[in-house]
PDB file of C-alpha atoms and ligand atoms in Angstrom:
ATOM      1  CA  MET F  20      22.927  -2.681  28.998  1.00 79.00           C
ATOM      2  CA  ALA F  21      21.501  -0.001  31.474  1.00 94.00           C
ATOM      3  CA  ARG F  22      18.707   1.169  30.074  1.00 98.00           C
ATOM      4  CA  LEU F  23      18.082   5.014  31.493  1.00 98.00           C
ATOM      5  CA  LYS F  24      14.386   5.179  33.641  1.00 98.00           C
ATOM      6  CA  ILE F  25      11.974   7.602  32.334  1.00 98.00           C
ATOM      7  CA  GLY F  26       9.112   8.527  34.121  1.00 99.00           C
ATOM      8  CA  VAL F  27       6.030  10.045  32.001  1.00 98.00           C
ATOM      9  CA  LEU F  28       3.330  11.946  32.811  1.00 98.00           C
ATOM     10  CA  ILE F  29      -0.225  12.420  31.224  1.00 98.00           C
ATOM     11  CA  SER F  30      -3.650  13.422  31.350  1.00 97.00           C
ATOM     12  CA  GLY F  31      -5.527  12.014  28.842  1.00 97.00           C
ATOM     13  CA  ARG F  32      -5.585   9.727  25.906  1.00 98.00           C
ATOM     14  CA  GLY F  33      -1.478   8.284  26.212  1.00 98.00           C
ATOM     15  CA  SER F  34      -0.775   7.970  22.745  1.00 98.00           C
ATOM     16  CA  ASN F  35       2.418   9.363  23.421  1.00 98.00           C
ATOM     17  CA  LEU F  36       2.951   7.594  26.015  1.00 98.00           C
ATOM     18  CA  GLN F  37       1.807   4.063  23.470  1.00 98.00           C
ATOM     19  CA  ALA F  38       4.525   5.389  21.287  1.00 99.00           C
ATOM     20  CA  LEU F  39       7.642   5.040  24.050  1.00 99.00           C
ATOM     21  CA  ILE F  40       5.694   2.150  25.903  1.00 98.00           C
ATOM     22  CA  ASP F  41       6.589   0.312  21.918  1.00 98.00           C
ATOM     23  CA  ALA F  42       9.688   1.712  21.296  1.00 98.00           C
ATOM     24  CA  ALA F  43      10.281   0.167  25.142  1.00 98.00           C
ATOM     25  CA  ALA F  44      10.052  -3.287  24.506  1.00 98.00           C
ATOM     26  CA  ASP F  45      12.358  -3.270  21.774  1.00 98.00           C
ATOM     27  CA  PRO F  46      15.134  -4.419  24.577  1.00 97.00           C
ATOM     28  CA  GLY F  47      17.947  -2.656  22.328  1.00 98.00           C
ATOM     29  CA  TYR F  48      16.132   0.620  22.763  1.00 98.00           C
ATOM     30  CA  PRO F  49      17.803   2.300  25.411  1.00 98.00           C
ATOM     31  CA  ALA F  50      15.242   4.095  27.761  1.00 98.00           C
ATOM     32  CA  GLU F  51      12.763   1.833  29.696  1.00 98.00           C
ATOM     33  CA  ILE F  52       9.440   3.429  31.428  1.00 98.00           C
ATOM     34  CA  VAL F  53       9.270   3.089  35.456  1.00 98.00           C
ATOM     35  CA  LEU F  54       6.327   4.824  36.012  1.00 99.00           C
ATOM     36  CA  VAL F  55       3.492   7.135  34.846  1.00 98.00           C
ATOM     37  CA  LEU F  56       1.841   9.889  36.760  1.00 98.00           C
ATOM     38  CA  SER F  57      -1.487  11.968  35.353  1.00 98.00           C
ATOM     39  CA  ASP F  58      -3.121  14.706  37.286  1.00 97.00           C
ATOM     40  CA  ARG F  59      -6.304  12.949  35.967  1.00 96.00           C
ATOM     41  CA  PRO F  60      -8.147   9.688  37.637  1.00 97.00           C
ATOM     42  CA  GLU F  61      -9.692   8.866  34.102  1.00 97.00           C
ATOM     43  CA  ALA F  62      -6.570   9.019  32.258  1.00 98.00           C
ATOM     44  CA  ALA F  63      -6.974   6.612  28.878  1.00 98.00           C
ATOM     45  CA  GLY F  64      -3.326   6.105  29.301  1.00 98.00           C
ATOM     46  CA  LEU F  65      -3.258   4.795  32.695  1.00 98.00           C
ATOM     47  CA  GLU F  66      -4.710   2.059  31.466  1.00 98.00           C
ATOM     48  CA  ARG F  67      -2.148   1.310  28.411  1.00 98.00           C
ATOM     49  CA  ALA F  68       0.694   2.042  31.441  1.00 98.00           C
ATOM     50  CA  ALA F  69      -1.326  -0.527  33.278  1.00 98.00           C
ATOM     51  CA  ARG F  70      -1.555  -2.929  30.377  1.00 98.00           C
ATOM     52  CA  ALA F  71       2.305  -2.514  30.061  1.00 98.00           C
ATOM     53  CA  GLY F  72       2.669  -3.851  32.928  1.00 98.00           C
ATOM     54  CA  ILE F  73       4.005  -0.508  34.584  1.00 98.00           C
ATOM     55  CA  ALA F  74       3.308   1.505  37.434  1.00 98.00           C
ATOM     56  CA  HIS F  75       1.371   4.360  37.202  1.00 98.00           C
ATOM     57  CA  GLN F  76      -0.708   6.542  39.606  1.00 98.00           C
ATOM     58  CA  ALA F  77      -2.898   8.875  39.612  1.00 98.00           C
ATOM     59  CA  ILE F  78      -2.508  12.677  41.461  1.00 96.00           C
ATOM     60  CA  PRO F  79      -5.378  14.571  41.120  1.00 89.00           C
ATOM     61  CA  HIS F  80      -6.563  17.919  41.685  1.00 80.00           C
ATOM     62  CA  PRO F  81      -4.717  18.885  44.647  1.00 82.00           C
ATOM     63  CA  SER F  82      -3.017  22.202  43.695  1.00 93.00           C
ATOM     64  CA  ARG F  83      -0.128  22.635  41.520  1.00 94.00           C
ATOM     65  CA  GLU F  84       2.720  23.080  44.342  1.00 95.00           C
ATOM     66  CA  ALA F  85       0.990  19.885  45.992  1.00 95.00           C
ATOM     67  CA  PHE F  86       1.099  18.223  42.621  1.00 96.00           C
ATOM     68  CA  ALA F  87       4.852  19.134  41.711  1.00 96.00           C
ATOM     69  CA  ALA F  88       5.646  17.724  45.338  1.00 96.00           C
ATOM     70  CA  ALA F  89       3.794  14.270  45.021  1.00 97.00           C
ATOM     71  CA  ALA F  90       5.002  13.934  41.626  1.00 98.00           C
ATOM     72  CA  ASN F  91       8.030  14.392  42.219  1.00 98.00           C
ATOM     73  CA  ALA F  92       8.904  12.696  45.258  1.00 98.00           C
ATOM     74  CA  ALA F  93       7.116   9.512  43.437  1.00 98.00           C
ATOM     75  CA  LEU F  94       9.757   9.926  40.281  1.00 98.00           C
ATOM     76  CA  ARG F  95      12.779  10.264  42.350  1.00 98.00           C
ATOM     77  CA  GLN F  96      11.715   7.121  44.175  1.00 98.00           C
ATOM     78  CA  SER F  97      11.466   5.532  40.756  1.00 98.00           C
ATOM     79  CA  GLY F  98      14.644   6.447  40.259  1.00 98.00           C
ATOM     80  CA  ALA F  99      13.492   8.200  37.255  1.00 98.00           C
ATOM     81  CA  GLU F 100      16.598   9.854  35.243  1.00 98.00           C
ATOM     82  CA  LEU F 101      14.320  11.816  32.476  1.00 99.00           C
ATOM     83  CA  VAL F 102      10.672  12.875  32.631  1.00 98.00           C
ATOM     84  CA  ALA F 103       8.599  13.145  29.728  1.00 98.00           C
ATOM     85  CA  LEU F 104       5.747  15.075  29.074  1.00 98.00           C
ATOM     86  CA  ALA F 105       3.402  13.225  27.102  1.00 98.00           C
ATOM     87  CA  GLY F 106       0.139  15.240  26.887  1.00 97.00           C
ATOM     88  CA  TYR F 107       0.522  16.568  30.520  1.00 97.00           C
ATOM     89  CA  MET F 108      -2.211  19.468  30.288  1.00 94.00           C
ATOM     90  CA  ARG F 109      -1.725  21.466  32.669  1.00 94.00           C
ATOM     91  CA  ILE F 110       1.157  23.917  33.522  1.00 94.00           C
ATOM     92  CA  LEU F 111       4.249  22.913  35.684  1.00 96.00           C
ATOM     93  CA  ASP F 112       5.200  24.323  39.147  1.00 96.00           C
ATOM     94  CA  SER F 113       8.437  26.071  38.658  1.00 97.00           C
ATOM     95  CA  ASP F 114      10.466  24.835  41.221  1.00 97.00           C
ATOM     96  CA  PHE F 115       9.776  21.316  39.454  1.00 97.00           C
ATOM     97  CA  VAL F 116      10.772  22.882  36.110  1.00 98.00           C
ATOM     98  CA  ALA F 117      13.730  23.759  37.812  1.00 98.00           C
ATOM     99  CA  ALA F 118      14.685  20.667  39.569  1.00 98.00           C
ATOM    100  CA  TRP F 119      14.448  18.497  36.722  1.00 98.00           C
ATOM    101  CA  ARG F 120      16.429  21.420  34.741  1.00 98.00           C
ATOM    102  CA  ASP F 121      17.461  19.773  31.445  1.00 98.00           C
ATOM    103  CA  ARG F 122      16.094  16.116  32.508  1.00 98.00           C
ATOM    104  CA  LEU F 123      12.328  17.494  31.684  1.00 98.00           C
ATOM    105  CA  ILE F 124      11.026  17.168  27.592  1.00 98.00           C
ATOM    106  CA  ASN F 125       7.895  18.017  25.917  1.00 98.00           C
ATOM    107  CA  ILE F 126       6.128  17.326  22.879  1.00 98.00           C
ATOM    108  CA  HIS F 127       4.276  19.720  21.327  1.00 98.00           C
ATOM    109  CA  PRO F 128       2.012  19.717  17.477  1.00 98.00           C
ATOM    110  CA  SER F 129       4.135  22.439  16.346  1.00 99.00           C
ATOM    111  CA  LEU F 130       7.025  23.804  14.828  1.00 98.00           C
ATOM    112  CA  LEU F 131       7.796  26.052  17.871  1.00 98.00           C
ATOM    113  CA  PRO F 132       8.174  29.053  18.430  1.00 98.00           C
ATOM    114  CA  ALA F 133       5.216  28.942  16.626  1.00 98.00           C
ATOM    115  CA  PHE F 134       1.686  28.111  17.494  1.00 98.00           C
ATOM    116  CA  PRO F 135       2.641  27.741  22.076  1.00 98.00           C
ATOM    117  CA  GLY F 136      -0.382  27.070  23.703  1.00 97.00           C
ATOM    118  CA  LEU F 137      -3.692  25.894  23.349  1.00 97.00           C
ATOM    119  CA  HIS F 138      -4.842  24.684  19.681  1.00 98.00           C
ATOM    120  CA  PRO F 139      -1.878  24.710  17.757  1.00 98.00           C
ATOM    121  CA  GLN F 140      -3.076  22.949  15.150  1.00 98.00           C
ATOM    122  CA  ARG F 141      -6.067  25.052  15.163  1.00 98.00           C
ATOM    123  CA  GLN F 142      -3.667  28.188  15.089  1.00 98.00           C
ATOM    124  CA  ALA F 143      -1.656  27.147  12.208  1.00 98.00           C
ATOM    125  CA  LEU F 144      -4.247  27.033  10.128  1.00 98.00           C
ATOM    126  CA  ALA F 145      -5.716  30.334  10.731  1.00 98.00           C
ATOM    127  CA  ALA F 146      -2.187  31.583  10.386  1.00 98.00           C
ATOM    128  CA  GLY F 147      -2.129  30.061   6.553  1.00 98.00           C
ATOM    129  CA  VAL F 148       0.877  28.954   6.848  1.00 98.00           C
ATOM    130  CA  ARG F 149       1.693  25.711   4.358  1.00 98.00           C
ATOM    131  CA  PHE F 150       4.393  24.036   6.928  1.00 98.00           C
ATOM    132  CA  SER F 151       3.162  22.896  10.837  1.00 98.00           C
ATOM    133  CA  GLY F 152       4.300  19.999  12.392  1.00 98.00           C
ATOM    134  CA  CYS F 153       5.488  18.783  15.951  1.00 99.00           C
ATOM    135  CA  THR F 154       8.616  19.676  18.384  1.00 99.00           C
ATOM    136  CA  VAL F 155      10.425  17.662  21.438  1.00 99.00           C
ATOM    137  CA  HIS F 156      12.194  20.308  23.445  1.00 98.00           C
ATOM    138  CA  PHE F 157      13.588  21.036  26.957  1.00 98.00           C
ATOM    139  CA  VAL F 158      10.963  22.086  28.892  1.00 98.00           C
ATOM    140  CA  ARG F 159      11.358  25.667  30.856  1.00 98.00           C
ATOM    141  CA  ALA F 160       9.153  27.785  32.971  1.00 95.00           C
ATOM    142  CA  GLU F 161       7.533  29.724  29.884  1.00 96.00           C
ATOM    143  CA  VAL F 162       4.652  27.129  28.255  1.00 95.00           C
ATOM    144  CA  ASP F 163       6.216  25.451  25.282  1.00 97.00           C
ATOM    145  CA  THR F 164       9.862  27.159  25.386  1.00 98.00           C
ATOM    146  CA  GLY F 165      13.327  25.442  26.162  1.00 98.00           C
ATOM    147  CA  PRO F 166      15.801  24.276  23.735  1.00 98.00           C
ATOM    148  CA  ILE F 167      14.694  22.236  20.821  1.00 98.00           C
ATOM    149  CA  ILE F 168      15.905  18.731  20.572  1.00 98.00           C
ATOM    150  CA  ALA F 169      13.646  17.783  17.508  1.00 98.00           C
ATOM    151  CA  GLN F 170      11.551  19.026  14.875  1.00 98.00           C
ATOM    152  CA  ALA F 171       8.580  16.991  12.296  1.00 98.00           C
ATOM    153  CA  VAL F 172       7.627  18.709   8.950  1.00 98.00           C
ATOM    154  CA  VAL F 173       3.931  18.286   8.348  1.00 98.00           C
ATOM    155  CA  PRO F 174       2.570  20.089   5.304  1.00 98.00           C
ATOM    156  CA  VAL F 175      -0.768  21.642   5.546  1.00 98.00           C
ATOM    157  CA  ARG F 176      -3.009  20.624   2.598  1.00 98.00           C
ATOM    158  CA  ALA F 177      -5.915  22.922   1.578  1.00 96.00           C
ATOM    159  CA  ASP F 178      -8.713  20.521   2.770  1.00 97.00           C
ATOM    160  CA  ASP F 179      -7.122  20.207   6.143  1.00 98.00           C
ATOM    161  CA  ASP F 180      -8.989  20.716   9.037  1.00 98.00           C
ATOM    162  CA  GLU F 181      -8.051  20.891  12.641  1.00 98.00           C
ATOM    163  CA  GLU F 182      -8.973  17.010  12.968  1.00 98.00           C
ATOM    164  CA  ARG F 183      -7.152  15.719  10.193  1.00 98.00           C
ATOM    165  CA  LEU F 184      -4.278  17.608  10.370  1.00 98.00           C
ATOM    166  CA  SER F 185      -3.588  17.121  13.875  1.00 98.00           C
ATOM    167  CA  ALA F 186      -4.627  13.500  13.179  1.00 98.00           C
ATOM    168  CA  ARG F 187      -1.088  13.591  10.286  1.00 98.00           C
ATOM    169  CA  ILE F 188       0.772  15.272  13.278  1.00 98.00           C
ATOM    170  CA  LEU F 189       0.423  12.920  15.226  1.00 98.00           C
ATOM    171  CA  THR F 190       1.594  10.070  13.654  1.00 98.00           C
ATOM    172  CA  VAL F 191       4.791  11.569  13.161  1.00 98.00           C
ATOM    173  CA  GLU F 192       4.581  13.025  16.886  1.00 99.00           C
ATOM    174  CA  HIS F 193       4.813   8.898  17.802  1.00 99.00           C
ATOM    175  CA  ARG F 194       7.898   8.875  15.509  1.00 98.00           C
ATOM    176  CA  LEU F 195       9.728  11.761  16.650  1.00 99.00           C
ATOM    177  CA  TYR F 196       9.476  11.556  20.338  1.00 99.00           C
ATOM    178  CA  PRO F 197      10.954   7.940  21.205  1.00 99.00           C
ATOM    179  CA  MET F 198      13.745   9.174  19.139  1.00 98.00           C
ATOM    180  CA  ALA F 199      14.756  12.006  20.812  1.00 98.00           C
ATOM    181  CA  VAL F 200      14.149   9.911  24.473  1.00 98.00           C
ATOM    182  CA  ARG F 201      16.801   7.794  22.263  1.00 98.00           C
ATOM    183  CA  LEU F 202      19.463  10.540  21.538  1.00 98.00           C
ATOM    184  CA  PHE F 203      19.072  11.550  25.118  1.00 98.00           C
ATOM    185  CA  ALA F 204      19.324   8.066  26.624  1.00 98.00           C
ATOM    186  CA  GLU F 205      22.264   8.180  24.303  1.00 98.00           C
ATOM    187  CA  GLY F 206      23.880  11.286  26.086  1.00 98.00           C
ATOM    188  CA  ARG F 207      24.232  12.675  22.693  1.00 98.00           C
ATOM    189  CA  LEU F 208      22.136  16.147  23.091  1.00 98.00           C
ATOM    190  CA  GLU F 209      23.730  18.774  24.941  1.00 98.00           C
ATOM    191  CA  VAL F 210      22.471  21.780  26.202  1.00 98.00           C
ATOM    192  CA  ARG F 211      24.979  25.072  24.909  1.00 97.00           C
ATOM    193  CA  GLU F 212      23.795  28.672  25.916  1.00 96.00           C
ATOM    194  CA  ASP F 213      19.995  27.544  25.811  1.00 95.00           C
ATOM    195  CA  ARG F 214      20.388  25.303  22.465  1.00 98.00           C
ATOM    196  CA  VAL F 215      21.029  21.937  21.866  1.00 98.00           C
ATOM    197  CA  VAL F 216      24.107  20.426  20.055  1.00 98.00           C
ATOM    198  CA  VAL F 217      23.452  16.289  18.704  1.00 98.00           C
ATOM    199  CA  ALA F 218      26.010  14.842  18.796  1.00 98.00           C
ATOM    200  CA  GLY F 219      26.334  12.966  15.197  1.00 96.00           C
ATOM    201  CA  ALA F 220      23.392  14.223  14.244  1.00 94.00           C
ATOM    202  CA  THR F 221      22.425  15.223  10.326  1.00 94.00           C
ATOM    203  CA  ALA F 222      19.724  17.264   8.464  1.00 95.00           C
ATOM    204  CA  PRO F 223      17.963  15.754   6.047  1.00 95.00           C
ATOM    205  CA  GLY F 224      19.162  16.408   2.638  1.00 95.00           C
ATOM    206  CA  ALA F 225      15.809  17.559   0.646  1.00 92.00           C
ATOM    207  CA  SER F 226      13.571  20.291   0.715  1.00 94.00           C
ATOM    208  CA  LEU F 227       9.868  20.672   0.393  1.00 95.00           C
ATOM    209  CA  LEU F 228       7.592  23.169  -1.819  1.00 97.00           C
ATOM    210  CA  ASN F 229       4.337  23.951  -0.767  1.00 97.00           C
ATOM    211  CA  PRO F 230       1.808  23.953  -3.363  1.00 96.00           C
ATOM    212  CA  SER F 231       4.648  21.704  -4.983  1.00 93.00           C
ATOM    213  CA  GLU F 232       6.281  22.854  -8.119  1.00 88.00           C
ATOM    214  CA  ALA F 233       4.529  20.228 -10.081  1.00 82.00           C
ATOM    215  CA  LEU F 234       1.427  22.978  -9.622  1.00 72.00           C
ATOM    216  CA  ALA F 235       3.854  25.765 -10.842  1.00 67.00           C
ATOM    217  CA  SER F 236       5.021  23.426 -14.519  1.00 67.00           C
ATOM    218  CA  ARG F 237       1.440  23.040 -15.161  1.00 63.00           C
ATOM    219  CA  GLY F 238       1.721  26.306 -16.645  1.00 55.00           C
ATOM    220  CA  GLY F 239      -1.387  26.927 -13.563  1.00 49.00           C
TER     221      GLY F 239
HETATM  222  C1  GRF Q  15      -0.120  15.713  21.358  1.00 69.64           C
HETATM  223  O1  GRF Q  15      -0.566  16.116  20.029  1.00 69.64           O
HETATM  224  C2  GRF Q  15       1.151  16.260  22.063  1.00 69.64           C
HETATM  225  O2  GRF Q  15       1.704  16.867  21.393  1.00 69.64           O
HETATM  226  C3  GRF Q  15       0.408  17.207  22.844  1.00 69.64           C
HETATM  227  O3  GRF Q  15      -0.909  16.620  23.571  1.00 69.64           O
HETATM  228  C4  GRF Q  15      -1.201  15.687  22.949  1.00 69.64           C
HETATM  229  C5  GRF Q  15      -1.330  14.294  23.124  1.00 69.64           C
HETATM  230  O4  GRF Q  15      -1.769  13.440  22.865  1.00 69.64           O
HETATM  231  N1  GRF Q  15       1.125  17.501  23.755  1.00 69.64           N
HETATM  232  P1  GRF Q  15      -1.567  12.392  23.216  1.00 69.64           P
HETATM  233  O5  GRF Q  15      -2.181  11.797  25.223  1.00 69.64           O
HETATM  234  O6  GRF Q  15      -0.325  11.251  23.125  1.00 69.64           O
HETATM  235  O7  GRF Q  15      -2.395  11.104  22.790  1.00 69.64           O
END
């Protein structure tokens, strides 16, 4: 089986990169990571790539255009067919985004289009929403926009702070990103009028209430 070649862009810890590395360790998984790039040489994610024997490179501190040109050249050289942003914290050059249109994906820890940009978990708590979660989407030029591939819902608890909510969302990110990459690799995603159609997709049947109905049935 020819596996889809993916390049991963990171800036830091790289736990989502690790989730993809772990998924790809299964020979039955339809994608493999061929290159990891970071804009920060100290990114812990580079160590993860090294441990997994994956080619990796830091492209430190140039301008946005210079990073895009160097990243694009390295990705083309590696044979990457899909680029996954995994905690890549800089705004990407618009020419890079255009060059990889519909082959460039991102994961964001909120239910987009709610709470784009920095600190989405903090934004969710400040807004008082009862559910947040994470989104995998194709990347467009504007930050955290683009056709949505998959989402996961995480209930907000009354005693949540930013750290606790972030940790619970992150656990689900690690399931969602490998699943979304799998769907892409299996050729099941089609972008139609800037929305994603997933071949053979089924939505879960259950609904979730927060607070749960048990509270109301106790008579308050
Ligand atoms: C994740 O929450 C991801 O959704 C966001 O940045 C964070 C990166 O974490 N874009 P990690 O580097 O993958 O651990």
